[in-house]
Coordinates of C-alpha atoms in Angstrom, one line a residue:
M14 CA 2.7 27.0 -9.9
R15 CA 3.3 23.4 -8.8
N16 CA 1.1 21.7 -6.3
D17 CA 2.6 21.0 -2.8
A18 CA 3.7 17.4 -2.9
S19 CA 3.0 17.1 0.9
E20 CA -0.6 18.2 0.4
E21 CA -3.3 15.6 0.7
R22 CA -5.2 15.0 -2.6
M23 CA -8.6 13.5 -1.9
G24 CA -11.3 11.7 -3.8
L25 CA -14.7 12.0 -2.1
F26 CA -17.6 9.6 -2.5
L27 CA -21.0 10.4 -1.0
D28 CA -23.6 7.7 -0.3
Y29 CA -26.2 10.4 -0.3
E30 CA -29.3 8.3 0.7
N31 CA -27.5 6.9 3.8
L32 CA -26.2 10.3 4.9
A33 CA -29.2 12.5 4.0
I34 CA -31.8 10.2 5.6
G35 CA -29.6 9.6 8.6
A36 CA -29.2 13.4 9.1
R37 CA -33.0 14.0 8.8
Q38 CA -34.1 11.2 11.1
S39 CA -31.4 11.5 13.8
L40 CA -30.7 15.2 13.8
G41 CA -34.1 16.6 12.8
L42 CA -32.6 18.5 9.8
K43 CA -35.1 19.5 7.1
R44 CA -32.3 19.6 4.5
F45 CA -28.9 17.9 4.3
D46 CA -26.2 20.5 4.0
F47 CA -23.0 19.4 2.2
G48 CA -21.2 22.7 3.2
P49 CA -19.8 21.4 6.6
I50 CA -18.2 18.4 4.8
A51 CA -16.7 20.6 2.1
R52 CA -15.1 22.9 4.8
A53 CA -13.8 20.0 6.9
M54 CA -12.1 18.4 3.9
A55 CA -10.7 21.8 2.7
E56 CA -8.9 22.0 6.1
R57 CA -7.3 18.6 5.4
G58 CA -6.2 19.0 1.8
R59 CA -7.3 19.4 -1.8
V60 CA -10.4 17.6 -3.0
V61 CA -9.8 16.7 -6.7
Y62 CA -12.8 14.3 -7.1
R63 CA -16.3 14.6 -5.8
R64 CA -19.2 12.2 -6.6
A65 CA -22.6 11.6 -4.9
Y66 CA -24.8 8.5 -5.6
A67 CA -28.6 8.4 -5.3
D68 CA -31.8 8.2 -7.2
W69 CA -32.0 12.0 -7.7
S70 CA -35.7 12.0 -8.5
T71 CA -36.1 11.3 -4.7
F72 CA -33.8 14.1 -3.7
D73 CA -34.6 16.7 -6.3
D74 CA -34.5 19.7 -3.9
D75 CA -31.0 18.7 -2.8
R76 CA -29.3 18.7 -6.2
R77 CA -28.6 22.4 -6.4
D78 CA -26.6 22.5 -3.2
L79 CA -24.4 19.7 -4.3
V80 CA -23.8 21.1 -7.8
R81 CA -22.9 24.4 -6.2
H82 CA -20.1 22.5 -4.4
Q83 CA -18.9 21.0 -7.6
V84 CA -20.2 17.5 -6.8
E85 CA -20.8 15.2 -9.7
L86 CA -24.2 13.6 -9.4
I87 CA -24.4 9.9 -10.3
D88 CA -28.0 8.9 -10.9
I89 CA -29.0 5.4 -9.8
P90 CA -32.7 5.2 -10.9
Q91 CA -34.9 2.6 -9.2
R92 CA -35.8 -0.3 -11.4
M93 CA -38.6 -2.8 -11.0
G94 CA -37.5 -5.8 -8.8
A95 CA -34.0 -4.3 -8.1
S96 CA -32.6 -2.8 -5.0
R97 CA -31.6 0.9 -5.6
K98 CA -29.5 0.9 -2.5
N99 CA -27.4 -2.1 -3.6
S100 CA -27.0 -0.6 -7.0
A101 CA -25.7 2.7 -5.6
D102 CA -23.3 0.9 -3.2
I103 CA -21.8 -1.3 -6.0
K104 CA -21.3 1.7 -8.3
M105 CA -19.6 3.6 -5.5
V106 CA -17.3 0.7 -4.7
V107 CA -16.3 0.2 -8.3
D108 CA -15.6 4.0 -8.8
A109 CA -13.5 4.2 -5.6
L110 CA -11.3 1.2 -6.5
E111 CA -10.9 2.5 -10.1
L112 CA -9.7 5.9 -8.7
A113 CA -7.3 4.2 -6.4
F114 CA -5.8 2.0 -9.2
E115 CA -5.7 4.7 -11.9
R116 CA -4.8 7.9 -10.0
E117 CA -1.6 7.5 -8.1
Y118 CA -1.6 11.1 -7.1
V119 CA -4.8 10.6 -5.0
T120 CA -3.6 10.0 -1.5
T121 CA -6.8 9.9 0.5
I122 CA -10.3 8.5 -0.2
V123 CA -13.2 10.0 1.7
L124 CA -16.3 7.8 2.1
C125 CA -19.4 9.6 3.3
T126 CA -21.5 6.8 4.7
G127 CA -22.3 5.0 7.9
D128 CA -23.0 1.6 6.2
S129 CA -20.9 -1.3 7.4
D130 CA -21.1 -2.9 3.9
F131 CA -18.3 -0.5 2.9
T132 CA -15.9 -2.0 5.5
P133 CA -14.3 -4.4 3.0
L134 CA -13.8 -1.4 0.6
V135 CA -12.0 0.5 3.4
Q136 CA -9.7 -2.4 4.1
K137 CA -8.9 -2.9 0.4
L138 CA -8.1 0.9 -0.1
R139 CA -5.8 0.8 2.9
E140 CA -4.0 -2.2 1.4
L141 CA -3.5 0.0 -1.7
D142 CA -1.8 2.5 0.6
R143 CA -4.6 5.0 0.5
R144 CA -5.6 6.9 3.6
V145 CA -9.3 6.5 4.3
I146 CA -11.5 9.1 6.0
G147 CA -15.1 8.2 6.9
I148 CA -18.0 10.5 7.5
G149 CA -21.3 9.5 8.9
V150 CA -24.2 10.5 11.2
R151 CA -23.4 9.2 14.7
D152 CA -26.8 7.4 15.4
S153 CA -27.0 5.8 12.0
T154 CA -23.3 4.7 11.6
S155 CA -22.4 1.1 12.1
K156 CA -20.0 0.4 14.9
L157 CA -17.9 -1.7 12.5
L158 CA -17.0 1.1 10.1
P159 CA -15.2 3.8 12.2
P160 CA -12.4 1.5 13.5
A161 CA -11.6 0.3 10.0
C162 CA -10.8 3.9 8.8
D163 CA -7.7 6.0 9.4
E164 CA -10.0 8.8 10.6
F165 CA -13.8 9.0 11.1
L166 CA -15.8 12.2 11.5
F167 CA -19.3 12.4 12.7
Y168 CA -21.4 14.7 10.6
D169 CA -23.3 15.9 13.7
R170 CA -20.0 17.3 15.1
L171 CA -18.8 19.2 12.0
E172 CA -18.7 22.9 12.3
G173 CA -21.7 24.6 10.7
V174 CA -24.2 21.7 11.3
E175 CA -27.3 23.0 12.8
A176 CA -28.8 20.0 14.5
R177 CA -31.4 19.3 17.1
R178 CA -29.3 18.7 20.3
E179 CA -30.5 16.6 23.2
S180 CA -30.8 18.6 26.4
S181 CA -28.1 16.3 27.9
D182 CA -25.6 17.9 25.6
Q183 CA -26.0 21.1 27.4
V184 CA -25.5 19.7 30.9
G185 CA -22.1 19.8 32.6
G186 CA -20.8 23.2 31.5
D187 CA -18.0 23.9 29.0
P188 CA -16.2 20.7 28.1
A189 CA -13.1 22.8 27.4
V190 CA -12.6 23.6 31.1
A191 CA -13.7 20.3 32.5
E192 CA -11.3 17.4 33.4
N193 CA -11.7 14.3 31.2
P194 CA -9.9 11.3 32.6
S195 CA -10.4 9.2 29.4
L196 CA -8.9 12.1 27.2
D197 CA -6.0 12.5 29.6
E198 CA -5.3 8.7 29.5
L199 CA -5.5 8.6 25.7
V200 CA -3.0 11.5 25.4
I201 CA -0.6 10.3 28.0
S202 CA -0.5 6.6 27.1
T203 CA 0.0 7.5 23.4
L204 CA 2.7 10.0 24.2
A205 CA 4.5 7.6 26.5
G206 CA 4.5 4.9 23.8
M207 CA 5.9 7.3 21.2
Q208 CA 8.6 8.6 23.5
S209 CA 10.0 5.1 24.0
S210 CA 11.5 5.6 20.4
Q211 CA 13.7 8.4 21.8
E212 CA 12.4 10.8 19.0
D213 CA 10.9 14.2 19.6
V214 CA 7.1 14.2 19.5
R215 CA 5.4 17.1 17.8
A216 CA 1.7 17.9 18.2
S217 CA 0.9 16.9 14.6
R218 CA 2.6 13.5 15.0
L219 CA 0.9 12.9 18.3
K220 CA -2.5 13.5 16.8
R221 CA -1.9 11.1 13.9
A222 CA -0.9 8.4 16.5
M223 CA -4.1 9.1 18.5
L224 CA -6.2 8.7 15.4
R225 CA -4.6 5.3 14.7
I226 CA -5.7 4.3 18.2
D227 CA -9.2 5.9 18.0
P228 CA -10.2 7.0 14.5
T229 CA -13.2 8.8 15.9
F230 CA -11.1 11.2 18.0
T231 CA -11.7 14.9 17.4
E232 CA -10.8 17.7 19.7
S233 CA -14.1 19.5 18.9
D234 CA -15.9 16.7 20.9
H235 CA -14.1 18.1 24.0
G236 CA -14.9 21.7 23.2
F237 CA -11.7 22.8 21.5
R238 CA -11.3 24.5 18.1
G239 CA -7.9 22.9 17.4
F240 CA -5.6 20.2 18.7
T241 CA -2.9 22.7 19.8
E242 CA -5.6 24.5 21.9
L243 CA -6.4 21.1 23.6
L244 CA -2.7 20.5 24.3
R245 CA -2.4 24.0 25.8
H246 CA -5.3 23.3 28.1
L247 CA -3.7 20.0 29.2
A248 CA -0.4 21.9 29.7
D249 CA -2.2 24.4 32.0
R250 CA -3.4 21.4 34.0
R251 CA 0.1 19.9 34.1
V252 CA -0.9 16.8 32.2
V253 CA 1.7 17.5 29.5
E254 CA 4.5 20.0 28.8
L255 CA 4.9 22.0 25.6
S256 CA 7.9 23.7 24.1
G257 CA 9.2 25.1 20.8
S258 CA 7.0 26.2 17.9
K259 CA 3.5 27.6 18.8
R260 CA 2.0 26.1 15.6
D261 CA 3.4 22.6 16.1
P262 CA 4.9 22.4 19.6
E263 CA 7.0 19.6 21.0
V264 CA 5.0 17.6 23.5
D265 CA 6.5 15.9 26.6
L266 CA 5.3 14.1 29.7
V267 CA 5.3 16.2 32.8
T268 CA 8.4 15.8 35.0
G269 CA 8.6 16.9 38.7
E270 CA 5.4 18.3 40.1
G271 CA 2.2 17.1 38.5
P272 CA -0.2 14.1 38.5
A273 CA 2.6 11.5 38.2
Q274 CA 4.5 13.1 41.2
A275 CA 1.4 13.1 43.3
A276 CA 0.8 9.4 42.5
F277 CA 4.5 8.6 43.5
D278 CA 4.0 10.5 46.8
L279 CA 0.9 8.5 47.5
L280 CA 2.7 5.3 46.7
A281 CA 5.5 6.2 49.1
A282 CA 2.9 6.9 51.8
V283 CA 1.2 3.5 51.2
V284 CA 4.5 1.7 51.3
A285 CA 5.5 3.5 54.5
D286 CA 2.2 2.6 56.2
T287 CA 2.7 -1.0 55.4
A288 CA 6.4 -1.1 56.3
G289 CA 5.8 -2.6 59.7
K290 CA 3.7 -5.4 58.3
K291 CA 4.9 -8.6 56.6
G292 CA 5.2 -6.7 53.3
A293 CA 2.5 -5.9 50.8
A294 CA 2.0 -7.7 47.5
M295 CA 1.8 -5.6 44.4
S296 CA -2.0 -6.3 44.2
G297 CA -2.3 -5.1 47.8
L298 CA -0.5 -1.9 47.1
K299 CA -2.6 -1.1 44.1
T300 CA -5.8 -1.9 46.0
E301 CA -4.8 0.5 48.8
L302 CA -3.8 3.2 46.2
R303 CA -7.2 3.0 44.6
R304 CA -8.9 3.0 48.1
R305 CA -7.2 6.3 48.8
D306 CA -7.5 7.7 45.3
S307 CA -10.4 6.2 43.3
G308 CA -9.2 7.9 40.1
F309 CA -5.7 6.3 40.2
S310 CA -4.6 4.6 36.9
E311 CA -1.0 3.8 36.1
R312 CA -1.9 3.8 32.4
A313 CA -3.3 7.3 32.6
L314 CA 0.2 8.3 33.8
G315 CA 1.9 6.7 30.8
Y316 CA 2.9 3.4 32.3
G317 CA 2.2 0.0 30.7
G318 CA 1.5 -1.7 34.1
F319 CA 1.6 -1.3 37.8
L320 CA 5.0 -3.0 38.2
Q321 CA 6.5 -0.5 35.7
F322 CA 5.0 2.4 37.7
C323 CA 6.5 1.1 41.0
R324 CA 10.0 0.8 39.5

């Protein structure tokens, strides 16, 4: 049986010291579990290459779990006067570039690390037309690394990770039923930009575009098991409209009644109230709109600016 040509084929490189120590210190885990990473990658495609880099004499108890997941262990023993961490990083960079150059069928490189030193590697891999997925522990991941990747997953958020959660994570109820203005704005502004090309926008295509804008985006952060479930929730709130296939529906901006119509009605009311005056400047109209509705944002409604919204 031939492999599906559209299936992602991935090479995975694990900076074990960075990830394991980060998970233990930030999440309070006694033992780093590779299982959640393996499951997350299996959902995205076929992993054909797995390597983990460390001085394994330091992580002797962890070796069995990795071997059970068919991960090749690359031993970087500590030498007198040498930096073990730098040696592991260099070996990992060389192997990742070698795979990209020699294995054309590998479409995606997965880098499990939060170290910003790997940012130039990410940039080079993308120049070589490889998709790059990063995985790191949120508190120990450099802010420079996630924006460089095509997609970045936080280990803490992967399904199956039993981490010590801060009490603040439990406050505010179920995120799946709460309104999230920043999420609404990301979906609507991305969708509006894509619809300017006059092409139908499917859910899968919309998510890829959102990941290009924010590589750390994941629907699970908002309490949803899948992106389609998130879109159905937004459709119930009249943020977007869905049609067609249930698995990969077509997504549209809401027409008629909805947040945009309410904003237009408010604009009409503001204009009517100022009609008897000398005329209101655009800045004055926007100021009055925000005075009456503090949550007003033309960008959240899919418009590039206030003038475009008024037209």
